[in-house]
mmCIF file of C-alpha atoms in Angstrom:
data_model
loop_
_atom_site.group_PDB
_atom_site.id
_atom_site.type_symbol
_atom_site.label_atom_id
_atom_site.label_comp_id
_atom_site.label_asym_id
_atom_site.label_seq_id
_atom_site.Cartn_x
_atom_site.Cartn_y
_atom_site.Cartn_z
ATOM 1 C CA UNK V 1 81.725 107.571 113.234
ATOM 2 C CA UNK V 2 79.979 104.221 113.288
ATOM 3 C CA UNK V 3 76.773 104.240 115.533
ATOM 4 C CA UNK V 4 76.707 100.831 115.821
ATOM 5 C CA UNK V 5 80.232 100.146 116.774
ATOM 6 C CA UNK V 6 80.439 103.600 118.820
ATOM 7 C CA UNK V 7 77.605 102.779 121.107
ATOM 8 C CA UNK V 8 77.999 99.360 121.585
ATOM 9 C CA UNK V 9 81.960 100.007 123.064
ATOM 10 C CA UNK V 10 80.732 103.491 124.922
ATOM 11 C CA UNK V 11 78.089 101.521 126.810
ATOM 12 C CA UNK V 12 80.559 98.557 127.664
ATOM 13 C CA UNK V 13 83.014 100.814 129.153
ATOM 14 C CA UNK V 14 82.322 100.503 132.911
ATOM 15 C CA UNK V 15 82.582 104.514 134.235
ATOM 16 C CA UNK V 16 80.882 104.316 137.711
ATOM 17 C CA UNK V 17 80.446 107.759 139.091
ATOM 18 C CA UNK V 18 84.352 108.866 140.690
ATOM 19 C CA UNK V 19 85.496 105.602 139.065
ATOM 20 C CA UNK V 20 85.724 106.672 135.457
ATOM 21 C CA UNK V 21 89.497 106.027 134.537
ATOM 22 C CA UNK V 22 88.610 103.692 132.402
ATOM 23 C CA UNK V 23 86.601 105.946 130.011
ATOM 24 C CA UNK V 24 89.264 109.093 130.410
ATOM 25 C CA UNK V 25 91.794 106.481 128.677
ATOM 26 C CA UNK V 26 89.243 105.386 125.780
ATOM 27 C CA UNK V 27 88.492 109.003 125.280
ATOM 28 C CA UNK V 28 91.948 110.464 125.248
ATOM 29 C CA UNK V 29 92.699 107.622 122.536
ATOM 30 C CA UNK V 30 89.674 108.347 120.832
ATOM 31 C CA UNK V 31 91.055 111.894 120.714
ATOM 32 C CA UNK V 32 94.349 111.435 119.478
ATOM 33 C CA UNK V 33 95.093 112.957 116.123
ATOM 34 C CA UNK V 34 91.545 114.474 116.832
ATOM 35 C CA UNK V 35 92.803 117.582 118.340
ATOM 36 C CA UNK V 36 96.140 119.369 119.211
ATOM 37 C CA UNK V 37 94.725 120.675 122.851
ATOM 38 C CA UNK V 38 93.528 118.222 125.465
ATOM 39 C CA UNK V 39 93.112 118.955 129.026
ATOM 40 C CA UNK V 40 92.272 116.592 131.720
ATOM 41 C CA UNK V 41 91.876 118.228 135.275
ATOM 42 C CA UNK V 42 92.226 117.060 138.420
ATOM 43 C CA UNK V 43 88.979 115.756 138.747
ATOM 44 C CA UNK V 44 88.967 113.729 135.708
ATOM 45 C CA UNK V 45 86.803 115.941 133.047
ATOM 46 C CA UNK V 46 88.393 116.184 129.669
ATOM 47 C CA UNK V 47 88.374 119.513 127.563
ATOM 48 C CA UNK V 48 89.285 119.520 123.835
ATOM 49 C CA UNK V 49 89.740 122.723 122.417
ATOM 50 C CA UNK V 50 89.343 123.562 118.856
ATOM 51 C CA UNK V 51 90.503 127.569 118.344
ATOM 52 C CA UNK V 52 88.292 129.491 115.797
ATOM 53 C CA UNK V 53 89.463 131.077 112.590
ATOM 54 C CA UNK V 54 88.359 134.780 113.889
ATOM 55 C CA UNK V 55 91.228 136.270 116.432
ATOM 56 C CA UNK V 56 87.963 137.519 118.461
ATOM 57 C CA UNK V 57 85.410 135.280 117.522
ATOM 58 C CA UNK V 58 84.038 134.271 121.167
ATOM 59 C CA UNK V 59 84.254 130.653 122.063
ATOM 60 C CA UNK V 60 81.332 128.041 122.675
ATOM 61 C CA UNK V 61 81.454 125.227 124.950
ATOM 62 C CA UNK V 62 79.390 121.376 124.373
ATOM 63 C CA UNK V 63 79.452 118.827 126.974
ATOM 64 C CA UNK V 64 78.343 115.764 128.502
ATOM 65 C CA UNK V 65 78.807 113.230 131.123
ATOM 66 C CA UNK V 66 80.868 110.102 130.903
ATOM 67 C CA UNK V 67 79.594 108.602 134.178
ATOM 68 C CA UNK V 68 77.125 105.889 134.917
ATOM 69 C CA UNK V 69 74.704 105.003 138.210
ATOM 70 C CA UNK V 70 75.729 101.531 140.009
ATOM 71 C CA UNK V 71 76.260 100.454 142.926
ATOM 72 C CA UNK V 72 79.433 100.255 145.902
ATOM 73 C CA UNK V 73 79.824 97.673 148.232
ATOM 74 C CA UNK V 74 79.034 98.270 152.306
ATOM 75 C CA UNK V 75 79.430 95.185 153.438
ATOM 76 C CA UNK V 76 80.861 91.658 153.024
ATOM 77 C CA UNK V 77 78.400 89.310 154.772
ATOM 78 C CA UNK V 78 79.692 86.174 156.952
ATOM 79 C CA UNK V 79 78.187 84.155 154.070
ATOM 80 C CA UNK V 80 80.063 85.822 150.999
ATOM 81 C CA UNK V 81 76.680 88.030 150.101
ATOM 82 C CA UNK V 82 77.619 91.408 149.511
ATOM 83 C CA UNK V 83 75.253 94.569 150.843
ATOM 84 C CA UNK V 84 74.628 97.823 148.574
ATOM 85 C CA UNK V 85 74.353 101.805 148.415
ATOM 86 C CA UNK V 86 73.402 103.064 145.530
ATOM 87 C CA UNK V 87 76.054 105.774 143.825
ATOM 88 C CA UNK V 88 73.069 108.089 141.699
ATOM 89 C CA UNK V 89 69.733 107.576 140.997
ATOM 90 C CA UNK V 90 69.312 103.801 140.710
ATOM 91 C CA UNK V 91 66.308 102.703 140.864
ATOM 92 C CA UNK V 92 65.956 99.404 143.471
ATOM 93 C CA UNK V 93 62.542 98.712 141.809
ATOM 94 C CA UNK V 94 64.800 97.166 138.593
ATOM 95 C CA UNK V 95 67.631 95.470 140.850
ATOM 96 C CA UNK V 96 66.359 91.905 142.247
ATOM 97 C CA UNK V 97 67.223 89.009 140.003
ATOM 98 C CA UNK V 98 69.787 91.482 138.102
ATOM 99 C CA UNK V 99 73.236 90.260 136.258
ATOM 100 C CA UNK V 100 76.064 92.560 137.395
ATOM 101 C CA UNK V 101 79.587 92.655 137.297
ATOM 102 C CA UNK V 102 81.246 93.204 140.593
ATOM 103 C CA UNK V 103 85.011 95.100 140.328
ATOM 104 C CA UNK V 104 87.641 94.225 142.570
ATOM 105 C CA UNK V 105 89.059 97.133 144.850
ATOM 106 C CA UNK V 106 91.732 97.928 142.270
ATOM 107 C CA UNK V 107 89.342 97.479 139.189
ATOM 108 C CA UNK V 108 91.343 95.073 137.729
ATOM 109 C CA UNK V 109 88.929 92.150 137.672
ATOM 110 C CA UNK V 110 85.837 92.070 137.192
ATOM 111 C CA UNK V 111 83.383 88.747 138.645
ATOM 112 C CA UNK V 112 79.577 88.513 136.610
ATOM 113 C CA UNK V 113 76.983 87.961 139.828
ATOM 114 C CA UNK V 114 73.554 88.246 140.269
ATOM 115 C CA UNK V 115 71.263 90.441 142.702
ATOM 116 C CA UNK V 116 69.431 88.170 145.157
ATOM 117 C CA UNK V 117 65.643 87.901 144.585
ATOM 118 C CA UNK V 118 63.422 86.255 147.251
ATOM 119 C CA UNK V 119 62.658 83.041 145.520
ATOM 120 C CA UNK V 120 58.733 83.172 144.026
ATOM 121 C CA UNK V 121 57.190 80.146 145.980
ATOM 122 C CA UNK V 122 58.355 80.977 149.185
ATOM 123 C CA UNK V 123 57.564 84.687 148.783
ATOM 124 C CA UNK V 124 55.095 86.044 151.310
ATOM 125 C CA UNK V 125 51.739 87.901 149.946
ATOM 126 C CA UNK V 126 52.145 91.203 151.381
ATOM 127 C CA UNK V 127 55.840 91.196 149.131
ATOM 128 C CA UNK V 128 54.582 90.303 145.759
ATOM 129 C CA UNK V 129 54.330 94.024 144.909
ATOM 130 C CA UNK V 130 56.527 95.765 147.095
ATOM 131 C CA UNK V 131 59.759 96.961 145.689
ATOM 132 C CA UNK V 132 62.636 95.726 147.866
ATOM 133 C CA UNK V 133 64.909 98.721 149.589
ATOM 134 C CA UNK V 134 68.354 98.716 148.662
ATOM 135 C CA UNK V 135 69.327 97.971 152.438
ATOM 136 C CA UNK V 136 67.203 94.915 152.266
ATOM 137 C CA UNK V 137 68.894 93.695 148.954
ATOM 138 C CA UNK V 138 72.529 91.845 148.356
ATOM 139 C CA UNK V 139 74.458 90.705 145.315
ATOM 140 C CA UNK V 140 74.956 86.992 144.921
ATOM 141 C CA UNK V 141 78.988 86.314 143.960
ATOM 142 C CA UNK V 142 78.686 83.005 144.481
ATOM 143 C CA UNK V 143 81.289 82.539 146.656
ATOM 144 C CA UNK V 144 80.452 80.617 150.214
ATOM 145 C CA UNK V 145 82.066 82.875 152.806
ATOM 146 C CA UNK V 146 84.011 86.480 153.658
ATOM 147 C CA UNK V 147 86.613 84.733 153.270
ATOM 148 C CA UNK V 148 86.601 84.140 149.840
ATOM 149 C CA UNK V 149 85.144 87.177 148.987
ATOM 150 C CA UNK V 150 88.268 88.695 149.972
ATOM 151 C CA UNK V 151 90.616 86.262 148.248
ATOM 152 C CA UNK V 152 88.668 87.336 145.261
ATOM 153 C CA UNK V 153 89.863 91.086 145.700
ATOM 154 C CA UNK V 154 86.285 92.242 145.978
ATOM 155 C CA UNK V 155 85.686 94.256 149.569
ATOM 156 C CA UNK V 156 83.807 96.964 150.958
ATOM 157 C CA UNK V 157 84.210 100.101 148.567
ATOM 158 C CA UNK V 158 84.100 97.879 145.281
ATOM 159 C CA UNK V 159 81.816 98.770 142.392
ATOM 160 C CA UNK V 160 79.184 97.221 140.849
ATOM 161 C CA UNK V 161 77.790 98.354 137.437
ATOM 162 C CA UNK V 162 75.387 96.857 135.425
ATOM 163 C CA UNK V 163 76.139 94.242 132.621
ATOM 164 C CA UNK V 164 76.795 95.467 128.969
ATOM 165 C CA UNK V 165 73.726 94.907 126.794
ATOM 166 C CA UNK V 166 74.139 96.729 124.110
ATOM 167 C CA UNK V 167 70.944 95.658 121.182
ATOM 168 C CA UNK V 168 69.335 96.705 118.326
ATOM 169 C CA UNK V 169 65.475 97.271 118.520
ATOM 170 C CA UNK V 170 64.608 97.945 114.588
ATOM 171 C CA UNK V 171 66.084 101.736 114.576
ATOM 172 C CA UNK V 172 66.068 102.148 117.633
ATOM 173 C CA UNK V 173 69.008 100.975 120.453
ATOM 174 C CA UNK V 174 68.592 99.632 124.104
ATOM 175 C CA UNK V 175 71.331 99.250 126.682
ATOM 176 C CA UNK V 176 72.410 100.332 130.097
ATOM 177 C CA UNK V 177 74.039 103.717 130.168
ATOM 178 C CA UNK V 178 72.481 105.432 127.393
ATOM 179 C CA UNK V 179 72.763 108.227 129.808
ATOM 180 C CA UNK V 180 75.102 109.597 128.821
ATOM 181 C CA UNK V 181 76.838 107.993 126.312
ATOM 182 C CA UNK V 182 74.812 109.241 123.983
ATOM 183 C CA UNK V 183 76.001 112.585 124.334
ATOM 184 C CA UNK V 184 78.911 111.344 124.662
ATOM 185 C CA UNK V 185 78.751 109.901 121.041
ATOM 186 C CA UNK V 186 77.806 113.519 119.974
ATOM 187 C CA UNK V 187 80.766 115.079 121.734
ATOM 188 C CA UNK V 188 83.325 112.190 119.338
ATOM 189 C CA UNK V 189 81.303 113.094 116.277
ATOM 190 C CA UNK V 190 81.721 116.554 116.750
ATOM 191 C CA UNK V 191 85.786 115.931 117.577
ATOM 192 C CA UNK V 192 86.280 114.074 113.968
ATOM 193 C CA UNK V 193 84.493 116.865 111.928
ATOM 194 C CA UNK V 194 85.499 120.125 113.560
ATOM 195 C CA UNK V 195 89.460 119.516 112.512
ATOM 196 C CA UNK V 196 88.291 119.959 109.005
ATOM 197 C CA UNK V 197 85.149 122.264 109.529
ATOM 198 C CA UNK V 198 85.658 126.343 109.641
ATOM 199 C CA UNK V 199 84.470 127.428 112.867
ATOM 200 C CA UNK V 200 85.024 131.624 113.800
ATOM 201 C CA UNK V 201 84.615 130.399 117.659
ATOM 202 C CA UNK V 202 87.164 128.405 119.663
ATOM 203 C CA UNK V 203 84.881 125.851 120.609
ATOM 204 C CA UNK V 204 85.782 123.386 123.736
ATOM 205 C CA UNK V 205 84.060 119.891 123.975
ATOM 206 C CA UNK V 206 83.900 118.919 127.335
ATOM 207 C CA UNK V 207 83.221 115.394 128.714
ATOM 208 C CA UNK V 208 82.225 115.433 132.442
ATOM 209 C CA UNK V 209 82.768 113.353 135.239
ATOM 210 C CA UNK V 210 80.539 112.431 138.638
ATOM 211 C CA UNK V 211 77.394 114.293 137.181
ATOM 212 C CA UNK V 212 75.377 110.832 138.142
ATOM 213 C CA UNK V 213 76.445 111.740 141.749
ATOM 214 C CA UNK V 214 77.008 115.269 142.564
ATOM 215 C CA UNK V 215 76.377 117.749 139.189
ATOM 216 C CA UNK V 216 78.881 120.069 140.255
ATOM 217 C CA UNK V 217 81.870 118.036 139.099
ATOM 218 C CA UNK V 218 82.007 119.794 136.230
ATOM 219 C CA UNK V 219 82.050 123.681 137.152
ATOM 220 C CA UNK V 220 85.990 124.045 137.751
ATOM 221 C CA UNK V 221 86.565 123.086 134.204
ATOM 222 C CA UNK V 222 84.145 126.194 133.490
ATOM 223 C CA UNK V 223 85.644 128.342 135.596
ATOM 224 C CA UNK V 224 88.748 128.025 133.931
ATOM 225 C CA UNK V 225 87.670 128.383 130.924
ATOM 226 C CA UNK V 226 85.018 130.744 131.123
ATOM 227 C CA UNK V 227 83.408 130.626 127.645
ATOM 228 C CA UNK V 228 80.812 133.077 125.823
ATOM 229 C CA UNK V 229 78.661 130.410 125.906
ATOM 230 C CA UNK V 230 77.492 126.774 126.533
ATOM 231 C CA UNK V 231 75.441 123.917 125.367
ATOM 232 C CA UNK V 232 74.702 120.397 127.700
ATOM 233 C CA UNK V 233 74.004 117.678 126.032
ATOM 234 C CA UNK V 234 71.963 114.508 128.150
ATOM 235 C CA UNK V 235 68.668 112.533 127.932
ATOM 236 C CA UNK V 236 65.294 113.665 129.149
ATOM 237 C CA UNK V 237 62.448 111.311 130.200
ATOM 238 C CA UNK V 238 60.551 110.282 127.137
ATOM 239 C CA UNK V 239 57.158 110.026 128.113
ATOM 240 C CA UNK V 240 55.672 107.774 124.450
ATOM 241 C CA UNK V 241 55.336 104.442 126.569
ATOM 242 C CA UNK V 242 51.900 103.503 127.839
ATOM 243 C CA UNK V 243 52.261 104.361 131.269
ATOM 244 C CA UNK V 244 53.536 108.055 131.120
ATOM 245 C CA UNK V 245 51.735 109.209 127.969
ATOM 246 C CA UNK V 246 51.237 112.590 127.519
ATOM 247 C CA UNK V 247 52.402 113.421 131.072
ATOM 248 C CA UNK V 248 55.285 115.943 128.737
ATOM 249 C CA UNK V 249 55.989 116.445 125.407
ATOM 250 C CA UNK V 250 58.647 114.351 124.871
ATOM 251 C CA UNK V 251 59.065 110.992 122.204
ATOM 252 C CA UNK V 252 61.175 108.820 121.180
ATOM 253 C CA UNK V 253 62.538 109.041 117.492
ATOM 254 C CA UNK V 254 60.734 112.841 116.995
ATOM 255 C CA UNK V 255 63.815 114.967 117.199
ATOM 256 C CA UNK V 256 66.044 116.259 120.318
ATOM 257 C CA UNK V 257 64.763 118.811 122.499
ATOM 258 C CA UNK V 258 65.713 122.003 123.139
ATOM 259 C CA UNK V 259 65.354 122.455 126.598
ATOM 260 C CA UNK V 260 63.102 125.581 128.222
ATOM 261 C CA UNK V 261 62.884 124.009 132.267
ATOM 262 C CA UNK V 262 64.099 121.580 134.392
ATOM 263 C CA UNK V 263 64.206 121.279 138.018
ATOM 264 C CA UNK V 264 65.211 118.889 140.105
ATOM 265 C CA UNK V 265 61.809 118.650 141.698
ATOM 266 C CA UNK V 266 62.761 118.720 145.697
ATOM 267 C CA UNK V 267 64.533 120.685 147.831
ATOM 268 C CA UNK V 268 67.257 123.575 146.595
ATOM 269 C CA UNK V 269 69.281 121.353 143.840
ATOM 270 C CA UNK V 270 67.480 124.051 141.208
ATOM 271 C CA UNK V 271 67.901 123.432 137.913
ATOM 272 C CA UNK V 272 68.314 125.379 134.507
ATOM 273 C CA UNK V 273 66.237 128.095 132.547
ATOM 274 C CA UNK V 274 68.191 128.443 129.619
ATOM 275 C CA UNK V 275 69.349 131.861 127.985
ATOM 276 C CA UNK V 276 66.320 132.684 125.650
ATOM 277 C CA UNK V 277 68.624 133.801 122.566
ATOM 278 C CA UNK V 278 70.678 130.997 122.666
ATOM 279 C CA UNK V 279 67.331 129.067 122.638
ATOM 280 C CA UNK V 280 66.561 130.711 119.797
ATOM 281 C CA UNK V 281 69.661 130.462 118.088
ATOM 282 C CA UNK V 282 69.423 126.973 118.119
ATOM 283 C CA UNK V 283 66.016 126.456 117.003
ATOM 284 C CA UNK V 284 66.855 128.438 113.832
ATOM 285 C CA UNK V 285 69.521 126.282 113.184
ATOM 286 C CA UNK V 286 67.643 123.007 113.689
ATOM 287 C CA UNK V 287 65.373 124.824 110.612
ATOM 288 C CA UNK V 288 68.039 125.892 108.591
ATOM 289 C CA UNK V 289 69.210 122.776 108.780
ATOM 290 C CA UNK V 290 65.903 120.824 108.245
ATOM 291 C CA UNK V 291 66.265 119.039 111.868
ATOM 292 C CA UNK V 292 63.376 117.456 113.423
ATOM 293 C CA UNK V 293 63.252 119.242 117.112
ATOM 294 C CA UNK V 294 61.139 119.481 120.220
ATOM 295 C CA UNK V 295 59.998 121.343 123.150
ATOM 296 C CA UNK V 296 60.970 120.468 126.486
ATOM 297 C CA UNK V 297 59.904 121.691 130.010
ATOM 298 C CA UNK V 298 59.834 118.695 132.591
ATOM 299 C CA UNK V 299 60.033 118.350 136.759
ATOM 300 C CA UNK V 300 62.253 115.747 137.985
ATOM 301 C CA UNK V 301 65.248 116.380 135.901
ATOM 302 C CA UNK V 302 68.618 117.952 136.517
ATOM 303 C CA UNK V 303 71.468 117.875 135.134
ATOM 304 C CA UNK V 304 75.360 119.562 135.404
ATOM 305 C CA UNK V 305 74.384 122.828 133.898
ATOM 306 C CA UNK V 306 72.330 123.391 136.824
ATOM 307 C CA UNK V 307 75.768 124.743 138.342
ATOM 308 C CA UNK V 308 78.212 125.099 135.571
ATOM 309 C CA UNK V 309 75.900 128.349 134.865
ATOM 310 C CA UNK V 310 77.341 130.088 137.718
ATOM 311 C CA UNK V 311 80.953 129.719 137.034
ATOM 312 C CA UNK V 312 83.115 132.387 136.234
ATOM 313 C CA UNK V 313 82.904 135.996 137.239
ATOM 314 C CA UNK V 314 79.810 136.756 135.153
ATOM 315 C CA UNK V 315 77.912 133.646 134.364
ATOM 316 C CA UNK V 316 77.913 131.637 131.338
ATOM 317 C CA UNK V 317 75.203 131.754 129.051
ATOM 318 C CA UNK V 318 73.658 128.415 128.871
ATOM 319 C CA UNK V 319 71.177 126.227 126.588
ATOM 320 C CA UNK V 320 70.213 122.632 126.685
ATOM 321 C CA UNK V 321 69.426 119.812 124.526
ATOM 322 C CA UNK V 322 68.064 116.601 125.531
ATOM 323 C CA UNK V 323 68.250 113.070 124.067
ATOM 324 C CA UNK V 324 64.477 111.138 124.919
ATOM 325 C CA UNK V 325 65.077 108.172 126.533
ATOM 326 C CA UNK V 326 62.693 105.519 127.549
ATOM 327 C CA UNK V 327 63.723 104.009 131.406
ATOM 328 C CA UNK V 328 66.090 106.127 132.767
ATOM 329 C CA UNK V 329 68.608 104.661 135.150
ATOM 330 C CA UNK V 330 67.770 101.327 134.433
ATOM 331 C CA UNK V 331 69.537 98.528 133.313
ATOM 332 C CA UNK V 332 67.805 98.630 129.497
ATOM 333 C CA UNK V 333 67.086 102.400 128.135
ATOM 334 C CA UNK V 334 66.033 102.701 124.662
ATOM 335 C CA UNK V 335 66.664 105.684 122.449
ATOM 336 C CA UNK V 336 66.224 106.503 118.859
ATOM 337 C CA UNK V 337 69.539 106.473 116.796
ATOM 338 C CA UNK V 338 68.205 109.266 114.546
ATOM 339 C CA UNK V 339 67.865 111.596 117.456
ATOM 340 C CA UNK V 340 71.389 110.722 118.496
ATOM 341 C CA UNK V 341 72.410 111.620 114.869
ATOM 342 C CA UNK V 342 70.681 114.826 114.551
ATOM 343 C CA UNK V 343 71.503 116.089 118.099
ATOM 344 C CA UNK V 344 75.269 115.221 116.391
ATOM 345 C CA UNK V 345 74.957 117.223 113.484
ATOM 346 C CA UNK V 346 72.344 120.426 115.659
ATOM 347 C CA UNK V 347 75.700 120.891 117.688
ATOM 348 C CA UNK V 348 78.115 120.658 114.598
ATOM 349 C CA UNK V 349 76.055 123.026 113.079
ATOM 350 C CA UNK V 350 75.111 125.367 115.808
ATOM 351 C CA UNK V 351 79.601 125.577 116.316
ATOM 352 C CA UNK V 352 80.102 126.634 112.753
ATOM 353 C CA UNK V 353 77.907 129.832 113.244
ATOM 354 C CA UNK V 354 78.277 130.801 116.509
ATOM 355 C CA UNK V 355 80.542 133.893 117.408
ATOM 356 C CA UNK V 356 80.618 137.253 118.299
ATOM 357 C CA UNK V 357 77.866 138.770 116.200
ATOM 358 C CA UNK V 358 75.673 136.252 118.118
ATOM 359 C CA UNK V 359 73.630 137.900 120.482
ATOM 360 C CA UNK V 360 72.961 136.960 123.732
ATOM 361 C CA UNK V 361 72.900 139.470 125.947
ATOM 362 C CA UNK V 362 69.947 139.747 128.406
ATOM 363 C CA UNK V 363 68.002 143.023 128.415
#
């Protein structure tokens, strides 16, 4: 693997939520040679299986989520503006004056444009600090009526995604869609090493799709598979930066975290409290293996092992390890590469020993 190089074409891969062909076909690529047993289901999520060297050695599941937030198209204005809904969590305070790239209907073009933003002089007081609602904002294509819009291929259901901007910040990385490439990254490090690692467990390395929008997207691929076990891999708020310091335990560049809540916050979306043992198991590894690791409860967070827990007949035990991430959802997150790298080789190592003579039974 080559962070540099990995990250910078993961994040460039446009892989709106339910529009993620694009990354399926990099990843099956990327996974050629890689491994003898690749699955894509109907939905989209891959599954790489890797059999263990023990007949009955149990079998482990790692996964993560290819998607991205953006934005879909409602409406083609008279004037050639375009109107917005947001597809997951975007936040509108980060969208006026934003580059984008518009896709046509059949995502083969893509047009660079710009998210209107109500120009400064001619801006009434009570808006200087308001954020603008997404129903109130509209992407600038340049283009001077419907008309044109159309001839363009771009119409009502297109996709807009935020611009690559993949950069180096000293050692640590910013772009858009960190979340959850990322994890993503961990999932390809893990698929060049296991073909030449002994492993008792079958392990499967799952990369989800639609988490950004629903969660569940990925709990048929569990339910057909049904392993002993499972870890998610995704980003957690880091809260280092001036404005949310010491609200939870969580910096940049200090380790991943092993994950002991999260909740959505609202409403019945739930969340995940992780099997303790398989907690445990991991934080002995991250010692044995002299990886920097933290704690992590936090409110506001879900993620797809929030469902994928209650596939199956039984249940799968699940744990969790989270990425910190400075400005979620926006169009520039920042993340340490050295938590990347150790979350890559926590998993790796946490594969080799699990099996059967793990416990993690409740009771």
């Amino acid at each position: 693997m080559n962070f540099e190089k990995d990250m910078r074409e993961l994040t460039e891969i446009p892989a709106l939520s339910g529009h993620e062909d694009k990354m399926i076909a990099y990843l099956l690529k990327r996974l050629e040679g890689l491994c003898e047993d690749v699955h894509v289901d109907k939905l989209g999520n891959i599954t790489a299986t890797y059999p263990g060297t023990e007949e009955d050695g149990g079998s482990i599941a790692y996964f993560a989520h290819m998607d991205e937030v953006g934005l879909i198209v409602k409406k083609v204005e008279e004037d050639g503006f375009l109107r917005l809904e947001r597809v997951g969590g975007v936040p509108e305070k980060v969208l006026p004056a934003s580059m984008v790239d518009v896709h046509t209907l059949d995502e083969t073009r893509t047009y660079r444009a710009v998210i209107g933003n109500t120009s400064h002089h001619l801006t009434p007081a009570d808006k200087k600090f308001a954020v603008t609602p997404i129903g109130e904002l509209y992407v600038d294509l340049g283009c001077k009526s419907k008309a044109e819009v159309l001839e363009k291929g771009v119409d009502i259901g297109s996709v807009v995604t935020y611009i690559p901007n993949f950069t180096l910040l000293g050692d640590y990385v910013a772009s858009k869609a960190l979340d959850d490439r990322m994890g993503i990254y961990t999932l390809l490090y893990m698929a060049e090493e296991l073909g030449k690692t002994e492993h008792k467990a079958t392990i499967h390395l799952i990369f989800t799709v639609q988490e950004e929008f629903n969660i569940r997207s990925a709990t048929p691929t569990f339910c057909r598979l049904q392993p002993d076990a499972a870890i998610c891999v995704d980003i957690s708020p880091a809260c280092d930066t001036p404005e949310l310091k010491g609200r939870y335990e969580m910096a940049v560049g200090e380790g991943v975290a092993i994950m002991y809540m999260n909740f959505h916050g609202r409403g019945t979306l739930g969340g995940l409290l992780p099997n303790p043992k398989l907690n445990a198991f991991l934080e002995k590894t991250a010692e044995e293996e002299g990886l920097k690791c933290q704690k992590e409860v936090v409110i506001g967070v879900i993620t797809d092992d929030a469902f994928t827990q209650h596939a199956g007949t039984e249940g799968i035990p699940m744990a969790h390890l989270s990425i910190p991430l400075r400005y979620t959802h926006s169009l520039a997150e920042v993340a340490s590469r050295r938590d990347v790298e150790d979350c890559a080789k926590l998993m790796l190592a946490s594969a080799c020993r699990f099996g059967k003579d793990i416990d993690i039974c409740r009771g």
